[in-house]
Amino acid sequence: MKELTVQNELKELDKIRKFLREYLKGWDISEEDFFKIELALVEMCTNVIRYGYPGGKGKIHLKAWHEDERFYLEIRDSGVPFDPSRIRKPSLKELLTKERLGGLGIFLARKLMDGFSYRRQDNENILTMFKKAKPPAN
């Protein structure tokens, strides 16, 4: 298991990407799947950075681990309660005409990962995502 805590600032996205690269180094994972995981993680963290702490500073805590042949990512924040699984999937028309603001990152993360769940516990938003992947043989 690997963990990282960052501030809710856009400049922290580079640390988040590095955290992911370091954890997945040596895994039997395609570049395409790595890109999907990275995009899902960055999109969800960007949502926390932009909307999780209106008017204030906060932290984002990341956890990465594997069980069986699944890679898990957990994103925790103590910002405003927000359940991304309740966001309606945008229609193709909305995506093409930009009639809808927001929700695209959540839609992408749900599509790119193999599993996506949310819970609110101890005043924290806890988002867990997983992707099927084989960890390196140690």
mmCIF file of N, CA and C in Angstrom:
data_model
loop_
_atom_site.group_PDB
_atom_site.id
_atom_site.type_symbol
_atom_site.label_atom_id
_atom_site.label_comp_id
_atom_site.label_asym_id
_atom_site.label_seq_id
_atom_site.Cartn_x
_atom_site.Cartn_y
_atom_site.Cartn_z
ATOM 1 N N MET A 1 0.851 -1.170 0.000
ATOM 2 C CA MET A 1 0.000 0.000 0.000
ATOM 3 C C MET A 1 0.900 1.238 0.000
ATOM 4 N N LYS A 2 0.460 2.230 -0.743
ATOM 5 C CA LYS A 2 1.185 3.499 -0.820
ATOM 6 C C LYS A 2 0.170 4.611 -0.580
ATOM 7 N N GLU A 3 0.598 5.646 0.153
ATOM 8 C CA GLU A 3 -0.296 6.760 0.474
ATOM 9 C C GLU A 3 0.377 8.095 0.188
ATOM 10 N N LEU A 4 -0.454 9.098 -0.095
ATOM 11 C CA LEU A 4 0.023 10.451 -0.363
ATOM 12 C C LEU A 4 -1.051 11.425 0.090
ATOM 13 N N THR A 5 -0.625 12.501 0.732
ATOM 14 C CA THR A 5 -1.540 13.583 1.091
ATOM 15 C C THR A 5 -1.037 14.856 0.432
ATOM 16 N N VAL A 6 -1.956 15.559 -0.244
ATOM 17 C CA VAL A 6 -1.616 16.803 -0.933
ATOM 18 C C VAL A 6 -2.638 17.870 -0.567
ATOM 19 N N GLN A 7 -2.280 19.118 -0.855
ATOM 20 C CA GLN A 7 -3.199 20.237 -0.684
ATOM 21 C C GLN A 7 -4.182 20.243 -1.857
ATOM 22 N N ASN A 8 -5.320 20.880 -1.686
ATOM 23 C CA ASN A 8 -6.294 20.957 -2.785
ATOM 24 C C ASN A 8 -5.923 22.130 -3.703
ATOM 25 N N GLU A 9 -4.811 21.954 -4.402
ATOM 26 C CA GLU A 9 -4.315 22.959 -5.333
ATOM 27 C C GLU A 9 -3.950 22.266 -6.647
ATOM 28 N N LEU A 10 -4.241 22.936 -7.761
ATOM 29 C CA LEU A 10 -3.969 22.342 -9.077
ATOM 30 C C LEU A 10 -2.502 21.999 -9.259
ATOM 31 N N LYS A 11 -1.601 22.761 -8.650
ATOM 32 C CA LYS A 11 -0.172 22.480 -8.805
ATOM 33 C C LYS A 11 0.203 21.121 -8.204
ATOM 34 N N GLU A 12 -0.641 20.556 -7.370
ATOM 35 C CA GLU A 12 -0.375 19.252 -6.749
ATOM 36 C C GLU A 12 -0.631 18.080 -7.701
ATOM 37 N N LEU A 13 -1.250 18.335 -8.849
ATOM 38 C CA LEU A 13 -1.549 17.248 -9.784
ATOM 39 C C LEU A 13 -0.290 16.540 -10.266
ATOM 40 N N ASP A 14 0.821 17.256 -10.384
ATOM 41 C CA ASP A 14 2.078 16.600 -10.777
ATOM 42 C C ASP A 14 2.520 15.590 -9.717
ATOM 43 N N LYS A 15 2.371 15.921 -8.438
ATOM 44 C CA LYS A 15 2.701 14.980 -7.358
ATOM 45 C C LYS A 15 1.797 13.747 -7.431
ATOM 46 N N ILE A 16 0.543 13.983 -7.746
ATOM 47 C CA ILE A 16 -0.419 12.881 -7.836
ATOM 48 C C ILE A 16 -0.049 11.947 -8.983
ATOM 49 N N ARG A 17 0.316 12.512 -10.133
ATOM 50 C CA ARG A 17 0.745 11.685 -11.275
ATOM 51 C C ARG A 17 2.000 10.886 -10.924
ATOM 52 N N LYS A 18 2.946 11.530 -10.276
ATOM 53 C CA LYS A 18 4.198 10.853 -9.886
ATOM 54 C C LYS A 18 3.905 9.710 -8.914
ATOM 55 N N PHE A 19 3.029 9.968 -7.952
ATOM 56 C CA PHE A 19 2.608 8.946 -6.992
ATOM 57 C C PHE A 19 2.082 7.709 -7.727
ATOM 58 N N LEU A 20 1.227 7.936 -8.718
ATOM 59 C CA LEU A 20 0.650 6.830 -9.484
ATOM 60 C C LEU A 20 1.729 6.094 -10.274
ATOM 61 N N ARG A 21 2.582 6.842 -10.972
ATOM 62 C CA ARG A 21 3.659 6.216 -11.767
ATOM 63 C C ARG A 21 4.561 5.358 -10.892
ATOM 64 N N GLU A 22 4.934 5.884 -9.728
ATOM 65 C CA GLU A 22 5.822 5.133 -8.837
ATOM 66 C C GLU A 22 5.160 3.860 -8.330
ATOM 67 N N TYR A 23 3.888 3.926 -8.023
ATOM 68 C CA TYR A 23 3.213 2.739 -7.516
ATOM 69 C C TYR A 23 3.066 1.677 -8.612
ATOM 70 N N LEU A 24 2.747 2.099 -9.809
ATOM 71 C CA LEU A 24 2.483 1.132 -10.883
ATOM 72 C C LEU A 24 3.735 0.708 -11.660
ATOM 73 N N LYS A 25 4.871 1.230 -11.279
ATOM 74 C CA LYS A 25 6.122 0.874 -11.964
ATOM 75 C C LYS A 25 6.343 -0.641 -11.871
ATOM 76 N N GLY A 26 6.574 -1.254 -13.021
ATOM 77 C CA GLY A 26 6.841 -2.691 -13.063
ATOM 78 C C GLY A 26 5.603 -3.569 -13.170
ATOM 79 N N TRP A 27 4.430 -2.971 -13.127
ATOM 80 C CA TRP A 27 3.209 -3.763 -13.243
ATOM 81 C C TRP A 27 3.017 -4.245 -14.673
ATOM 82 N N ASP A 28 2.314 -5.356 -14.812
ATOM 83 C CA ASP A 28 1.935 -5.881 -16.128
ATOM 84 C C ASP A 28 0.664 -5.140 -16.554
ATOM 85 N N ILE A 29 0.868 -3.929 -17.063
ATOM 86 C CA ILE A 29 -0.265 -3.078 -17.404
ATOM 87 C C ILE A 29 0.058 -2.350 -18.709
ATOM 88 N N SER A 30 -0.909 -2.303 -19.579
ATOM 89 C CA SER A 30 -0.689 -1.649 -20.868
ATOM 90 C C SER A 30 -0.616 -0.132 -20.681
ATOM 91 N N GLU A 31 -0.001 0.530 -21.641
ATOM 92 C CA GLU A 31 0.043 1.994 -21.603
ATOM 93 C C GLU A 31 -1.367 2.566 -21.660
ATOM 94 N N GLU A 32 -2.229 1.899 -22.418
ATOM 95 C CA GLU A 32 -3.617 2.361 -22.524
ATOM 96 C C GLU A 32 -4.313 2.310 -21.163
ATOM 97 N N ASP A 33 -4.143 1.196 -20.440
ATOM 98 C CA ASP A 33 -4.769 1.092 -19.124
ATOM 99 C C ASP A 33 -4.145 2.066 -18.130
ATOM 100 N N PHE A 34 -2.819 2.272 -18.224
ATOM 101 C CA PHE A 34 -2.187 3.263 -17.356
ATOM 102 C C PHE A 34 -2.795 4.638 -17.617
ATOM 103 N N PHE A 35 -2.957 4.997 -18.878
ATOM 104 C CA PHE A 35 -3.544 6.286 -19.234
ATOM 105 C C PHE A 35 -4.956 6.411 -18.675
ATOM 106 N N LYS A 36 -5.748 5.336 -18.764
ATOM 107 C CA LYS A 36 -7.114 5.364 -18.239
ATOM 108 C C LYS A 36 -7.125 5.612 -16.730
ATOM 109 N N ILE A 37 -6.243 4.911 -16.016
ATOM 110 C CA ILE A 37 -6.171 5.071 -14.560
ATOM 111 C C ILE A 37 -5.733 6.487 -14.210
ATOM 112 N N GLU A 38 -4.702 6.974 -14.899
ATOM 113 C CA GLU A 38 -4.198 8.318 -14.623
ATOM 114 C C GLU A 38 -5.264 9.383 -14.904
ATOM 115 N N LEU A 39 -5.959 9.248 -16.021
ATOM 116 C CA LEU A 39 -6.994 10.219 -16.368
ATOM 117 C C LEU A 39 -8.120 10.203 -15.335
ATOM 118 N N ALA A 40 -8.551 9.017 -14.928
ATOM 119 C CA ALA A 40 -9.616 8.912 -13.920
ATOM 120 C C ALA A 40 -9.177 9.553 -12.603
ATOM 121 N N LEU A 41 -7.955 9.278 -12.177
ATOM 122 C CA LEU A 41 -7.452 9.831 -10.924
ATOM 123 C C LEU A 41 -7.341 11.355 -11.001
ATOM 124 N N VAL A 42 -6.771 11.850 -12.074
ATOM 125 C CA VAL A 42 -6.601 13.304 -12.222
ATOM 126 C C VAL A 42 -7.956 13.998 -12.292
ATOM 127 N N GLU A 43 -8.899 13.433 -13.023
ATOM 128 C CA GLU A 43 -10.231 14.053 -13.125
ATOM 129 C C GLU A 43 -10.915 14.125 -11.763
ATOM 130 N N MET A 44 -10.850 13.049 -11.007
ATOM 131 C CA MET A 44 -11.536 13.043 -9.718
ATOM 132 C C MET A 44 -10.836 13.966 -8.714
ATOM 133 N N CYS A 45 -9.513 14.006 -8.738
ATOM 134 C CA CYS A 45 -8.794 14.918 -7.845
ATOM 135 C C CYS A 45 -9.030 16.370 -8.242
ATOM 136 N N THR A 46 -9.120 16.638 -9.530
ATOM 137 C CA THR A 46 -9.408 17.993 -9.998
ATOM 138 C C THR A 46 -10.767 18.448 -9.490
ATOM 139 N N ASN A 47 -11.733 17.551 -9.470
ATOM 140 C CA ASN A 47 -13.054 17.904 -8.922
ATOM 141 C C ASN A 47 -12.956 18.308 -7.451
ATOM 142 N N VAL A 48 -12.183 17.551 -6.678
ATOM 143 C CA VAL A 48 -12.019 17.893 -5.261
ATOM 144 C C VAL A 48 -11.327 19.252 -5.139
ATOM 145 N N ILE A 49 -10.289 19.470 -5.939
ATOM 146 C CA ILE A 49 -9.540 20.728 -5.889
ATOM 147 C C ILE A 49 -10.452 21.908 -6.223
ATOM 148 N N ARG A 50 -11.242 21.775 -7.247
ATOM 149 C CA ARG A 50 -12.070 22.899 -7.709
ATOM 150 C C ARG A 50 -13.333 23.125 -6.886
ATOM 151 N N TYR A 51 -13.924 22.044 -6.366
ATOM 152 C CA TYR A 51 -15.246 22.183 -5.746
ATOM 153 C C TYR A 51 -15.351 21.685 -4.307
ATOM 154 N N GLY A 52 -14.360 20.949 -3.832
ATOM 155 C CA GLY A 52 -14.484 20.295 -2.531
ATOM 156 C C GLY A 52 -14.409 21.201 -1.324
ATOM 157 N N TYR A 53 -13.645 22.276 -1.449
ATOM 158 C CA TYR A 53 -13.436 23.170 -0.311
ATOM 159 C C TYR A 53 -13.732 24.611 -0.734
ATOM 160 N N PRO A 54 -14.994 24.960 -0.929
ATOM 161 C CA PRO A 54 -15.310 26.322 -1.372
ATOM 162 C C PRO A 54 -14.779 27.367 -0.388
ATOM 163 N N GLY A 55 -13.967 28.245 -0.907
ATOM 164 C CA GLY A 55 -13.464 29.340 -0.083
ATOM 165 C C GLY A 55 -12.402 28.973 0.923
ATOM 166 N N GLY A 56 -11.848 27.788 0.854
ATOM 167 C CA GLY A 56 -10.853 27.425 1.857
ATOM 168 C C GLY A 56 -9.865 26.382 1.380
ATOM 169 N N LYS A 57 -8.891 26.147 2.220
ATOM 170 C CA LYS A 57 -7.862 25.145 1.940
ATOM 171 C C LYS A 57 -8.287 23.815 2.532
ATOM 172 N N GLY A 58 -7.801 22.764 1.910
ATOM 173 C CA GLY A 58 -8.076 21.432 2.407
ATOM 174 C C GLY A 58 -7.036 20.455 1.897
ATOM 175 N N LYS A 59 -7.219 19.225 2.240
ATOM 176 C CA LYS A 59 -6.275 18.178 1.840
ATOM 177 C C LYS A 59 -7.000 17.075 1.086
ATOM 178 N N ILE A 60 -6.231 16.399 0.261
ATOM 179 C CA ILE A 60 -6.691 15.205 -0.444
ATOM 180 C C ILE A 60 -5.749 14.089 -0.037
ATOM 181 N N HIS A 61 -6.316 12.998 0.433
ATOM 182 C CA HIS A 61 -5.504 11.846 0.835
ATOM 183 C C HIS A 61 -5.738 10.717 -0.168
ATOM 184 N N LEU A 62 -4.650 10.229 -0.754
ATOM 185 C CA LEU A 62 -4.732 9.144 -1.733
ATOM 186 C C LEU A 62 -4.135 7.874 -1.154
ATOM 187 N N LYS A 63 -4.739 6.777 -1.525
ATOM 188 C CA LYS A 63 -4.236 5.469 -1.118
ATOM 189 C C LYS A 63 -4.288 4.567 -2.346
ATOM 190 N N ALA A 64 -3.215 3.827 -2.588
ATOM 191 C CA ALA A 64 -3.154 2.873 -3.697
ATOM 192 C C ALA A 64 -2.764 1.508 -3.133
ATOM 193 N N TRP A 65 -3.432 0.467 -3.591
ATOM 194 C CA TRP A 65 -3.105 -0.880 -3.158
ATOM 195 C C TRP A 65 -3.641 -1.877 -4.182
ATOM 196 N N HIS A 66 -3.254 -3.136 -3.997
ATOM 197 C CA HIS A 66 -3.788 -4.174 -4.886
ATOM 198 C C HIS A 66 -4.271 -5.358 -4.060
ATOM 199 N N GLU A 67 -5.288 -5.979 -4.591
ATOM 200 C CA GLU A 67 -5.824 -7.227 -4.056
ATOM 201 C C GLU A 67 -6.104 -8.111 -5.250
ATOM 202 N N ASP A 68 -5.653 -9.350 -5.153
ATOM 203 C CA ASP A 68 -5.790 -10.279 -6.269
ATOM 204 C C ASP A 68 -5.198 -9.619 -7.522
ATOM 205 N N GLU A 69 -5.948 -9.511 -8.568
ATOM 206 C CA GLU A 69 -5.438 -8.866 -9.780
ATOM 207 C C GLU A 69 -6.203 -7.578 -10.052
ATOM 208 N N ARG A 70 -6.415 -6.820 -8.988
ATOM 209 C CA ARG A 70 -7.085 -5.520 -9.088
ATOM 210 C C ARG A 70 -6.223 -4.456 -8.427
ATOM 211 N N PHE A 71 -6.128 -3.313 -9.083
ATOM 212 C CA PHE A 71 -5.438 -2.151 -8.555
ATOM 213 C C PHE A 71 -6.495 -1.179 -8.052
ATOM 214 N N TYR A 72 -6.380 -0.763 -6.791
ATOM 215 C CA TYR A 72 -7.354 0.128 -6.166
ATOM 216 C C TYR A 72 -6.757 1.506 -5.907
ATOM 217 N N LEU A 73 -7.595 2.514 -6.065
ATOM 218 C CA LEU A 73 -7.271 3.888 -5.705
ATOM 219 C C LEU A 73 -8.379 4.415 -4.813
ATOM 220 N N GLU A 74 -7.983 5.017 -3.717
ATOM 221 C CA GLU A 74 -8.959 5.647 -2.834
ATOM 222 C C GLU A 74 -8.606 7.128 -2.727
ATOM 223 N N ILE A 75 -9.624 7.971 -2.871
ATOM 224 C CA ILE A 75 -9.465 9.418 -2.757
ATOM 225 C C ILE A 75 -10.353 9.876 -1.598
ATOM 226 N N ARG A 76 -9.720 10.487 -0.591
ATOM 227 C CA ARG A 76 -10.449 10.967 0.588
ATOM 228 C C ARG A 76 -10.280 12.470 0.719
ATOM 229 N N ASP A 77 -11.364 13.129 1.091
ATOM 230 C CA ASP A 77 -11.286 14.546 1.419
ATOM 231 C C ASP A 77 -12.357 14.851 2.449
ATOM 232 N N SER A 78 -12.124 15.905 3.210
ATOM 233 C CA SER A 78 -13.102 16.312 4.230
ATOM 234 C C SER A 78 -13.868 17.552 3.774
ATOM 235 N N GLY A 79 -13.978 17.700 2.477
ATOM 236 C CA GLY A 79 -14.720 18.827 1.904
ATOM 237 C C GLY A 79 -16.214 18.613 1.994
ATOM 238 N N VAL A 80 -16.940 19.427 1.232
ATOM 239 C CA VAL A 80 -18.395 19.327 1.251
ATOM 240 C C VAL A 80 -18.828 17.936 0.790
ATOM 241 N N PRO A 81 -19.882 17.379 1.385
ATOM 242 C CA PRO A 81 -20.351 16.066 0.946
ATOM 243 C C PRO A 81 -20.714 16.092 -0.536
ATOM 244 N N PHE A 82 -20.185 15.118 -1.272
ATOM 245 C CA PHE A 82 -20.480 15.041 -2.698
ATOM 246 C C PHE A 82 -20.338 13.601 -3.159
ATOM 247 N N ASP A 83 -21.420 13.046 -3.664
ATOM 248 C CA ASP A 83 -21.449 11.669 -4.149
ATOM 249 C C ASP A 83 -21.418 11.679 -5.670
ATOM 250 N N PRO A 84 -20.252 11.444 -6.281
ATOM 251 C CA PRO A 84 -20.160 11.486 -7.739
ATOM 252 C C PRO A 84 -20.965 10.395 -8.437
ATOM 253 N N SER A 85 -21.296 9.337 -7.707
ATOM 254 C CA SER A 85 -22.077 8.266 -8.336
ATOM 255 C C SER A 85 -23.517 8.697 -8.592
ATOM 256 N N ARG A 86 -23.943 9.809 -7.995
ATOM 257 C CA ARG A 86 -25.306 10.306 -8.203
ATOM 258 C C ARG A 86 -25.416 11.282 -9.365
ATOM 259 N N ILE A 87 -24.278 11.611 -9.972
ATOM 260 C CA ILE A 87 -24.293 12.526 -11.110
ATOM 261 C C ILE A 87 -24.836 11.784 -12.328
ATOM 262 N N ARG A 88 -25.817 12.372 -12.940
ATOM 263 C CA ARG A 88 -26.435 11.775 -14.122
ATOM 264 C C ARG A 88 -25.434 11.733 -15.267
ATOM 265 N N LYS A 89 -25.471 10.637 -15.995
ATOM 266 C CA LYS A 89 -24.604 10.512 -17.167
ATOM 267 C C LYS A 89 -25.079 11.474 -18.250
ATOM 268 N N PRO A 90 -24.156 12.273 -18.801
ATOM 269 C CA PRO A 90 -24.575 13.213 -19.857
ATOM 270 C C PRO A 90 -24.956 12.470 -21.130
ATOM 271 N N SER A 91 -25.898 13.029 -21.860
ATOM 272 C CA SER A 91 -26.281 12.448 -23.143
ATOM 273 C C SER A 91 -25.244 12.826 -24.190
ATOM 274 N N LEU A 92 -25.248 12.126 -25.303
ATOM 275 C CA LEU A 92 -24.329 12.435 -26.392
ATOM 276 C C LEU A 92 -24.548 13.872 -26.864
ATOM 277 N N LYS A 93 -25.816 14.298 -26.940
ATOM 278 C CA LYS A 93 -26.112 15.669 -27.369
ATOM 279 C C LYS A 93 -25.479 16.682 -26.418
ATOM 280 N N GLU A 94 -25.605 16.423 -25.102
ATOM 281 C CA GLU A 94 -25.021 17.337 -24.122
ATOM 282 C C GLU A 94 -23.501 17.395 -24.260
ATOM 283 N N LEU A 95 -22.884 16.240 -24.508
ATOM 284 C CA LEU A 95 -21.431 16.205 -24.661
ATOM 285 C C LEU A 95 -20.986 16.969 -25.911
ATOM 286 N N LEU A 96 -21.764 16.854 -26.973
ATOM 287 C CA LEU A 96 -21.384 17.489 -28.233
ATOM 288 C C LEU A 96 -21.699 18.976 -28.271
ATOM 289 N N THR A 97 -22.736 19.393 -27.563
ATOM 290 C CA THR A 97 -23.148 20.800 -27.636
ATOM 291 C C THR A 97 -22.733 21.608 -26.413
ATOM 292 N N LYS A 98 -22.132 20.977 -25.448
ATOM 293 C CA LYS A 98 -21.690 21.658 -24.224
ATOM 294 C C LYS A 98 -22.843 22.346 -23.507
ATOM 295 N N GLU A 99 -24.053 21.765 -23.606
ATOM 296 C CA GLU A 99 -25.199 22.334 -22.887
ATOM 297 C C GLU A 99 -25.094 22.083 -21.392
ATOM 298 N N ARG A 100 -24.308 21.141 -21.027
ATOM 299 C CA ARG A 100 -24.197 20.761 -19.624
ATOM 300 C C ARG A 100 -22.811 21.152 -19.115
ATOM 301 N N LEU A 101 -22.765 21.824 -17.998
ATOM 302 C CA LEU A 101 -21.489 22.163 -17.384
ATOM 303 C C LEU A 101 -21.175 21.135 -16.316
ATOM 304 N N GLY A 102 -19.972 20.621 -16.326
ATOM 305 C CA GLY A 102 -19.545 19.675 -15.307
ATOM 306 C C GLY A 102 -20.061 18.276 -15.562
ATOM 307 N N GLY A 103 -19.495 17.339 -14.827
ATOM 308 C CA GLY A 103 -19.928 15.953 -14.910
ATOM 309 C C GLY A 103 -19.158 15.106 -15.897
ATOM 310 N N LEU A 104 -18.441 15.721 -16.832
ATOM 311 C CA LEU A 104 -17.716 14.940 -17.837
ATOM 312 C C LEU A 104 -16.586 14.134 -17.199
ATOM 313 N N GLY A 105 -15.847 14.730 -16.276
ATOM 314 C CA GLY A 105 -14.753 14.017 -15.608
ATOM 315 C C GLY A 105 -15.252 12.812 -14.836
ATOM 316 N N ILE A 106 -16.372 12.971 -14.169
ATOM 317 C CA ILE A 106 -16.968 11.857 -13.416
ATOM 318 C C ILE A 106 -17.421 10.771 -14.381
ATOM 319 N N PHE A 107 -18.057 11.176 -15.463
ATOM 320 C CA PHE A 107 -18.498 10.234 -16.493
ATOM 321 C C PHE A 107 -17.295 9.452 -17.026
ATOM 322 N N LEU A 108 -16.205 10.152 -17.341
ATOM 323 C CA LEU A 108 -14.998 9.492 -17.853
ATOM 324 C C LEU A 108 -14.427 8.504 -16.843
ATOM 325 N N ALA A 109 -14.303 8.939 -15.593
ATOM 326 C CA ALA A 109 -13.725 8.072 -14.565
ATOM 327 C C ALA A 109 -14.539 6.792 -14.412
ATOM 328 N N ARG A 110 -15.846 6.899 -14.442
ATOM 329 C CA ARG A 110 -16.696 5.715 -14.318
ATOM 330 C C ARG A 110 -16.522 4.787 -15.510
ATOM 331 N N LYS A 111 -16.332 5.357 -16.697
ATOM 332 C CA LYS A 111 -16.161 4.544 -17.904
ATOM 333 C C LYS A 111 -14.772 3.917 -17.987
ATOM 334 N N LEU A 112 -13.757 4.635 -17.518
ATOM 335 C CA LEU A 112 -12.372 4.189 -17.677
ATOM 336 C C LEU A 112 -11.960 3.128 -16.665
ATOM 337 N N MET A 113 -12.582 3.140 -15.506
ATOM 338 C CA MET A 113 -12.231 2.191 -14.454
ATOM 339 C C MET A 113 -13.205 1.011 -14.473
ATOM 340 N N ASP A 114 -12.796 -0.090 -13.841
ATOM 341 C CA ASP A 114 -13.653 -1.277 -13.806
ATOM 342 C C ASP A 114 -14.632 -1.256 -12.638
ATOM 343 N N GLY A 115 -14.382 -0.414 -11.664
ATOM 344 C CA GLY A 115 -15.278 -0.288 -10.525
ATOM 345 C C GLY A 115 -15.156 1.098 -9.931
ATOM 346 N N PHE A 116 -16.262 1.585 -9.339
ATOM 347 C CA PHE A 116 -16.336 2.962 -8.869
ATOM 348 C C PHE A 116 -17.367 2.995 -7.752
ATOM 349 N N SER A 117 -16.969 3.406 -6.539
ATOM 350 C CA SER A 117 -17.938 3.478 -5.441
ATOM 351 C C SER A 117 -17.634 4.686 -4.550
ATOM 352 N N TYR A 118 -18.660 5.143 -3.848
ATOM 353 C CA TYR A 118 -18.549 6.298 -2.967
ATOM 354 C C TYR A 118 -19.215 5.983 -1.641
ATOM 355 N N ARG A 119 -18.641 6.544 -0.581
ATOM 356 C CA ARG A 119 -19.300 6.518 0.725
ATOM 357 C C ARG A 119 -18.871 7.762 1.498
ATOM 358 N N ARG A 120 -19.699 8.180 2.419
ATOM 359 C CA ARG A 120 -19.396 9.296 3.317
ATOM 360 C C ARG A 120 -19.237 8.689 4.695
ATOM 361 N N GLN A 121 -18.062 8.900 5.293
ATOM 362 C CA GLN A 121 -17.779 8.288 6.592
ATOM 363 C C GLN A 121 -16.908 9.241 7.407
ATOM 364 N N ASP A 122 -17.253 9.445 8.660
ATOM 365 C CA ASP A 122 -16.480 10.314 9.553
ATOM 366 C C ASP A 122 -16.211 11.687 8.920
ATOM 367 N N ASN A 123 -17.243 12.271 8.333
ATOM 368 C CA ASN A 123 -17.155 13.593 7.695
ATOM 369 C C ASN A 123 -16.159 13.643 6.534
ATOM 370 N N GLU A 124 -15.960 12.516 5.881
ATOM 371 C CA GLU A 124 -15.075 12.467 4.716
ATOM 372 C C GLU A 124 -15.795 11.868 3.519
ATOM 373 N N ASN A 125 -15.490 12.407 2.352
ATOM 374 C CA ASN A 125 -15.881 11.781 1.090
ATOM 375 C C ASN A 125 -14.830 10.719 0.801
ATOM 376 N N ILE A 126 -15.262 9.512 0.489
ATOM 377 C CA ILE A 126 -14.331 8.431 0.187
ATOM 378 C C ILE A 126 -14.754 7.806 -1.136
ATOM 379 N N LEU A 127 -13.944 8.034 -2.140
ATOM 380 C CA LEU A 127 -14.187 7.482 -3.473
ATOM 381 C C LEU A 127 -13.174 6.377 -3.701
ATOM 382 N N THR A 128 -13.648 5.212 -4.088
ATOM 383 C CA THR A 128 -12.772 4.084 -4.382
ATOM 384 C C THR A 128 -13.017 3.642 -5.815
ATOM 385 N N MET A 129 -11.923 3.480 -6.545
ATOM 386 C CA MET A 129 -11.991 3.009 -7.939
ATOM 387 C C MET A 129 -11.028 1.844 -8.080
ATOM 388 N N PHE A 130 -11.336 0.922 -9.009
ATOM 389 C CA PHE A 130 -10.368 -0.135 -9.267
ATOM 390 C C PHE A 130 -10.298 -0.442 -10.753
ATOM 391 N N LYS A 131 -9.154 -1.027 -11.116
ATOM 392 C CA LYS A 131 -8.906 -1.458 -12.491
ATOM 393 C C LYS A 131 -8.243 -2.828 -12.398
ATOM 394 N N LYS A 132 -8.640 -3.733 -13.257
ATOM 395 C CA LYS A 132 -7.997 -5.047 -13.286
ATOM 396 C C LYS A 132 -6.583 -4.880 -13.822
ATOM 397 N N ALA A 133 -5.598 -5.369 -13.056
ATOM 398 C CA ALA A 133 -4.195 -5.249 -13.440
ATOM 399 C C ALA A 133 -3.382 -6.217 -12.595
ATOM 400 N N LYS A 134 -2.286 -6.704 -13.158
ATOM 401 C CA LYS A 134 -1.429 -7.643 -12.435
ATOM 402 C C LYS A 134 -0.240 -6.890 -11.832
ATOM 403 N N PRO A 135 -0.068 -7.008 -10.497
ATOM 404 C CA PRO A 135 1.074 -6.354 -9.865
ATOM 405 C C PRO A 135 2.377 -7.059 -10.252
ATOM 406 N N PRO A 136 3.506 -6.386 -10.057
ATOM 407 C CA PRO A 136 4.794 -7.024 -10.378
ATOM 408 C C PRO A 136 5.046 -8.210 -9.460
ATOM 409 N N ALA A 137 5.722 -9.210 -9.972
ATOM 410 C CA ALA A 137 6.101 -10.361 -9.145
ATOM 411 C C ALA A 137 7.316 -9.966 -8.322
ATOM 412 N N ASN A 138 7.199 -10.071 -7.011
ATOM 413 C CA ASN A 138 8.332 -9.675 -6.130
ATOM 414 C C ASN A 138 9.076 -10.872 -5.660
#
